[in-house]
Short mmCIF file of C-alpha atoms in Angstrom, two decimals:
data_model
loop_
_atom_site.label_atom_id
_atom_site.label_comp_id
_atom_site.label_asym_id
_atom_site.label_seq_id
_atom_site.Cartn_x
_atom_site.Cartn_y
_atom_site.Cartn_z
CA UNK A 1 -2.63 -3.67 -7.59
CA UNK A 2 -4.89 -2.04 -4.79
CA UNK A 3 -3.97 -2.10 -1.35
CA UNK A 4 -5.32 -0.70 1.73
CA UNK A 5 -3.47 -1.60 5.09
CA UNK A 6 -5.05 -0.66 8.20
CA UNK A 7 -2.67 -1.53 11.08
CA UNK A 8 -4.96 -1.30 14.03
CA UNK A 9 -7.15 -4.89 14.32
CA UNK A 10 -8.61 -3.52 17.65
CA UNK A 11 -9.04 -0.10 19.55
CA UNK A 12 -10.93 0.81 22.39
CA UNK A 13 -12.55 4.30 23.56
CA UNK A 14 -13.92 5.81 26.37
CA UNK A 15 -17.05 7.63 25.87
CA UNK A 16 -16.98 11.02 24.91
CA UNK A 17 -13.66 10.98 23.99
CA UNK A 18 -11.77 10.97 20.44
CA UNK A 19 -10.33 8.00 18.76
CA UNK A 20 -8.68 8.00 15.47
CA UNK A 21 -8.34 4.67 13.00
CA UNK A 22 -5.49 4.95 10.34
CA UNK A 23 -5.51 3.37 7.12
CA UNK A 24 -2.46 3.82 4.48
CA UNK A 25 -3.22 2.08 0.48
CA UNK A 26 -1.67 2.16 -2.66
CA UNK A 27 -3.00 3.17 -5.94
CA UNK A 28 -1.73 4.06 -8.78
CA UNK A 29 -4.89 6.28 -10.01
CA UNK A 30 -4.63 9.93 -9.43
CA UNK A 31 -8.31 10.93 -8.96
CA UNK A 32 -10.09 8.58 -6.66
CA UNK A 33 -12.52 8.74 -4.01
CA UNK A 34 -11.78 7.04 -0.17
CA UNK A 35 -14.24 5.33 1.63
CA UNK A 36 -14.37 4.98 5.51
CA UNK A 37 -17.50 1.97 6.47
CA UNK A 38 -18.83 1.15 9.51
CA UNK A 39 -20.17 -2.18 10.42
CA UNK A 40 -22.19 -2.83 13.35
CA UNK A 41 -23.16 -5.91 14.99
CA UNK A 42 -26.29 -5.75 13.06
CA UNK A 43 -23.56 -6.84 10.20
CA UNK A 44 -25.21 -4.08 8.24
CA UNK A 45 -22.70 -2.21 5.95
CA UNK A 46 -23.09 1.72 6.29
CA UNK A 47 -20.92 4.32 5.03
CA UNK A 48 -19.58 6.73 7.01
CA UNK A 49 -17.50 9.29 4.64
CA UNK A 50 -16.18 9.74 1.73
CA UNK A 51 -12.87 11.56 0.35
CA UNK A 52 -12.60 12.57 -2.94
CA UNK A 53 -8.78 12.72 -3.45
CA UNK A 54 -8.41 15.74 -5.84
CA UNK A 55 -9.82 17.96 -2.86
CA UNK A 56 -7.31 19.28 -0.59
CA UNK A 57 -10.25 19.66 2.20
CA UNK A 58 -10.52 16.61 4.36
CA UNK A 59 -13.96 15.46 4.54
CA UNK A 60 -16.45 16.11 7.82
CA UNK A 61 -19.65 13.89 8.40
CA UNK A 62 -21.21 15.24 12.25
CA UNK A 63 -18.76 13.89 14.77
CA UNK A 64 -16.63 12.26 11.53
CA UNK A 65 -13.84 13.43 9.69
CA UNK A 66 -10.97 12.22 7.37
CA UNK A 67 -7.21 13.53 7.54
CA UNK A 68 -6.44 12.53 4.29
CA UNK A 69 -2.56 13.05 3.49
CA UNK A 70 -2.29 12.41 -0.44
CA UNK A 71 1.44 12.34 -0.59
CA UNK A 72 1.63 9.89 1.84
CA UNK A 73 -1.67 7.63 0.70
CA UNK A 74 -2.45 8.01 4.30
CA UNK A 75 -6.47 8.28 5.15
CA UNK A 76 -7.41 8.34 8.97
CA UNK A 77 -10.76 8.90 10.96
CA UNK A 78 -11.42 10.64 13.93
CA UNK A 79 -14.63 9.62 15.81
CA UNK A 80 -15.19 12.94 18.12
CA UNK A 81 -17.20 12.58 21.07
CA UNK A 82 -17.38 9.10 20.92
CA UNK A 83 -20.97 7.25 21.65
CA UNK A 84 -21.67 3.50 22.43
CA UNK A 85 -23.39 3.38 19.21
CA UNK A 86 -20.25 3.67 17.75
CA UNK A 87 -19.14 0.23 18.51
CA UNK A 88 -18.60 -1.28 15.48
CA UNK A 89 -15.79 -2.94 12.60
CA UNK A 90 -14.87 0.22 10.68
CA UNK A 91 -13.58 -0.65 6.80
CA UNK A 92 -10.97 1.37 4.96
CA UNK A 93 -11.87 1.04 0.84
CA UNK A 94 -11.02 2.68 -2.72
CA UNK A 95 -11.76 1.73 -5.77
CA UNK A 96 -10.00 -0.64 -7.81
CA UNK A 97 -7.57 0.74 -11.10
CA UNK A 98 -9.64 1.03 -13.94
CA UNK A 99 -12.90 -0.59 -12.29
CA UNK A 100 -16.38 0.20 -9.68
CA UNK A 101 -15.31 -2.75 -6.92
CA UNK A 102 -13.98 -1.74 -3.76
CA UNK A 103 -11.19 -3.18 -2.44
CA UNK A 104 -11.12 -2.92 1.74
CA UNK A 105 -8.72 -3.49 4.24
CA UNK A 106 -9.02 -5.96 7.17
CA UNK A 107 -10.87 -3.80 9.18
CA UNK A 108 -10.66 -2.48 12.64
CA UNK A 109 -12.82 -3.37 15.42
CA UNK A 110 -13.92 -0.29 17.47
CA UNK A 111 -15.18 -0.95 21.40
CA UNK A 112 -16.86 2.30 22.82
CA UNK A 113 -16.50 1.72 26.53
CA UNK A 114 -19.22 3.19 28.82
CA UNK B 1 -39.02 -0.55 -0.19
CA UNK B 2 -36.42 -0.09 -2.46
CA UNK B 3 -33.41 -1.23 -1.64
CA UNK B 4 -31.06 -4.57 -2.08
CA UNK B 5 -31.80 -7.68 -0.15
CA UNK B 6 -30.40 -10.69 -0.09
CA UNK B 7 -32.02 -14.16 0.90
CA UNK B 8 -31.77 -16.35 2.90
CA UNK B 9 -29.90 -14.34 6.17
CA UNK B 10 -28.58 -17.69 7.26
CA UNK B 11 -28.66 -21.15 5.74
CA UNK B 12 -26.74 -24.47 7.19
CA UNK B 13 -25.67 -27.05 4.51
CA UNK B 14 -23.29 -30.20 4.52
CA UNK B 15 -20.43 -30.40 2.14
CA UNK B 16 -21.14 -30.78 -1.62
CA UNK B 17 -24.51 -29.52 -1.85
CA UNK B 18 -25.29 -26.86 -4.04
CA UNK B 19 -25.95 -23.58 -2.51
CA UNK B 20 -27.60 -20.41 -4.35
CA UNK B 21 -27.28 -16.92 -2.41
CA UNK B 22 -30.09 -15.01 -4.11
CA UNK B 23 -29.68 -10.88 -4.12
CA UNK B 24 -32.23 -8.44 -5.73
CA UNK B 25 -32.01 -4.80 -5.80
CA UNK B 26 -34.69 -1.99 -6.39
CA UNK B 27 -32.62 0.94 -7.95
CA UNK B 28 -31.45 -0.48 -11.51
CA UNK B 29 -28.16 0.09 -10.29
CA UNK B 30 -25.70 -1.11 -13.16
CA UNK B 31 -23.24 -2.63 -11.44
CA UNK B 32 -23.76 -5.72 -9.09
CA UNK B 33 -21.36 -7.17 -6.27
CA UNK B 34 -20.43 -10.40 -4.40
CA UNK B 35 -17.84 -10.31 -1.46
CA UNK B 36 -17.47 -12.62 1.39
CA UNK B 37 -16.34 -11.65 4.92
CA UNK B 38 -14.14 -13.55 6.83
CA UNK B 39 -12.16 -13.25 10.66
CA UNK B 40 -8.79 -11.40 9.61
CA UNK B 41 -9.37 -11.18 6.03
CA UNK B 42 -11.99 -8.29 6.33
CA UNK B 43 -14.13 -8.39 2.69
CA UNK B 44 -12.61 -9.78 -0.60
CA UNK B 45 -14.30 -9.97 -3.90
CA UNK B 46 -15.88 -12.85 -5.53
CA UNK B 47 -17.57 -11.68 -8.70
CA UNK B 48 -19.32 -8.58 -10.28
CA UNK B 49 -21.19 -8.12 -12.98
CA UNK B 50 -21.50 -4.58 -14.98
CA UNK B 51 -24.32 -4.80 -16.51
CA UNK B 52 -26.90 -7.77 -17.39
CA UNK B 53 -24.94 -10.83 -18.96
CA UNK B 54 -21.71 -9.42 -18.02
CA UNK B 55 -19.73 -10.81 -15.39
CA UNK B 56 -16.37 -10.90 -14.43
CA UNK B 57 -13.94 -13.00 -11.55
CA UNK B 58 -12.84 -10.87 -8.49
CA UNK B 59 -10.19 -11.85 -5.93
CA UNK B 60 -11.83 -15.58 -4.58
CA UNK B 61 -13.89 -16.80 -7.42
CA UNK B 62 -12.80 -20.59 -7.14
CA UNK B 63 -15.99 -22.67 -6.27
CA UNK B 64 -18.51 -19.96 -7.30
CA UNK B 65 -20.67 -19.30 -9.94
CA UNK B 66 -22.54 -16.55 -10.93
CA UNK B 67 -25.20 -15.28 -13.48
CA UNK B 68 -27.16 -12.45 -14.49
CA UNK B 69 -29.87 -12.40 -16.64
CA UNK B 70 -32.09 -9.02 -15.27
CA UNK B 71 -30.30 -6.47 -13.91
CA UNK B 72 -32.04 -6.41 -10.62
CA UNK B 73 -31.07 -10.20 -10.04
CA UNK B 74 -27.42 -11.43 -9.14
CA UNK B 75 -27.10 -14.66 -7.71
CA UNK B 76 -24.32 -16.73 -6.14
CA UNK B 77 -24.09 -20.22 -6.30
CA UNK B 78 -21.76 -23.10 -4.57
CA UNK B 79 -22.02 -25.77 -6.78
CA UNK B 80 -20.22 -27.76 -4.18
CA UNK B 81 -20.13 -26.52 -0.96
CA UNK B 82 -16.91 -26.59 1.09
CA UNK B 83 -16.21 -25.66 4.08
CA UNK B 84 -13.61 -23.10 3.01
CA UNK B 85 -16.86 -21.45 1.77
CA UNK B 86 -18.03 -21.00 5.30
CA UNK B 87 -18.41 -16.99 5.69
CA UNK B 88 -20.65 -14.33 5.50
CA UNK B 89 -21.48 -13.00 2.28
CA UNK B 90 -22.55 -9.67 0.95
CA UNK B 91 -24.23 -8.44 -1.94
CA UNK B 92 -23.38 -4.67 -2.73
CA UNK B 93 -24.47 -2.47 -6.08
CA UNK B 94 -23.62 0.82 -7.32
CA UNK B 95 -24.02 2.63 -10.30
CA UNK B 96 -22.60 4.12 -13.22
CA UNK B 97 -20.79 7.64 -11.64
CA UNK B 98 -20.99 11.00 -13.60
CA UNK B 99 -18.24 12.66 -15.13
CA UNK B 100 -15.40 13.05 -12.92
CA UNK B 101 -13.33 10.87 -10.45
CA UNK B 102 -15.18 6.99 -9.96
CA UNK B 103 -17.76 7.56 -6.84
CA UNK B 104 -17.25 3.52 -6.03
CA UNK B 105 -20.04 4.08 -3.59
CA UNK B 106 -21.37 0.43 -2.39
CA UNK B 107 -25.01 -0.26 -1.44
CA UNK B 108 -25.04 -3.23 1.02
CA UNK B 109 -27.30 -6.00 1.57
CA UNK B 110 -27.32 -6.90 5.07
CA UNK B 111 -25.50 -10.28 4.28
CA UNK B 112 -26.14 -14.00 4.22
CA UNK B 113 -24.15 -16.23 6.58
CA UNK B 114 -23.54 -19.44 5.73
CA UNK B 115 -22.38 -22.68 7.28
CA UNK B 116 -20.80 -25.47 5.28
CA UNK B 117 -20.41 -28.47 7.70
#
């Protein structure tokens, strides 16, 4: 089965600076795409980036970007130059064996501090 | 505007009523999505649907039932409402990726939140 574990419920940020948000998962697929979304308190889903896991290059997105270790089914995000804006649940996700869903993780909730 | 939205954004009901969560979306995606959201749990799968008249059980599907008969429709109804079944709930589609690794790209609704009391 799926899982995604991310292991950080809450995190906090100054502004301007960098934050990173881990997330480890478990698949036993070997081409995949890795999802990172971002959920305001508008409650509106939006996705942020996307990994596809036969490409060695981690994915950039602006200020966003992925350090996606394969070997260790590890998939962080680093938020550069943070912004209040940012404030916001951020979702881990991959897609289940053999199937479209998504499965996510529990999320972690992101406070950009002024 | 193209585009999936769901209806209603927030609806209060009392335990056993029926409930239907209606979602519609614009692009003819193929594949249709129902996941609640709930504190600690983050967002677990109810039901999909791959294509019109095909539907299948996700991770919760106790006390839900689902239908599709156009592909743009995919609605979610509580036959008798609970107040497990107290959460916010999203409707997501994507479609059929090309060749290649599974995109799994989900289009969001914006989510209804319902109250069972």
């Amino acid at each position: 089965a799926q899982t995604v574990t991310q292991s950080q419920p809450e995190m906090s940020v100054q502004e301007a600076e960098t934050v990173t948000l881990s997330c480890t998962y478990d698949t036993s697929e070997s081409n995949y795409y890795l999802f990172w979304y971002k959920q305001p308190p508008s409650r509106q889903m939006i996705l942020v980036i996307r990994q596809e896991a036969y490409k060695q290059q981690n994915a950039t997105e602006n200020r966003f970007s992925v350090n996606f270790q394969k070997a260790a089914k590890s998939f962080s995000l680093k938020i550069s130059d943070s912004q209040l804006g940012d404030t916001a649940m951020y979702f881990c996700a991959l897609p289940g064996a053999g199937s479209y869903q998504l499965t996510f993780g529990k999320g972690t909730k992101l406070s950009v501090i002024p | 505007d193209a585009g999936i939205t769901q209806s209603p954004r927030y609806k209060i009901t009392e335990t056993g009523r029926q409930v239907t969560l209606m979602c519609h979306q614009t692009w003819s995606h193929s594949y249709m999505f129902w996941y609640r959201q709930d504190l600690g749990h983050g967002l677990r799968l109810i039901y999909y649907s791959a294509a019109a008249d095909i539907t299948d059980k996700g991770e919760v599907p106790d006390g839900y039932v689902v239908s599709r008969s156009k592909t743009e429709n995919f609605p979610l109804t509580l036959e008798s409402a609970t107040r497990s079944q107290t959460s916010v709930y999203f409707c997501a589609s994507s479609d059929i990726p090309g060749q290649g690794a599974r995109t799994g790209e989900l289009f969001f609704g914006e989510g209804s939140r319902l109250t069972v009391l």
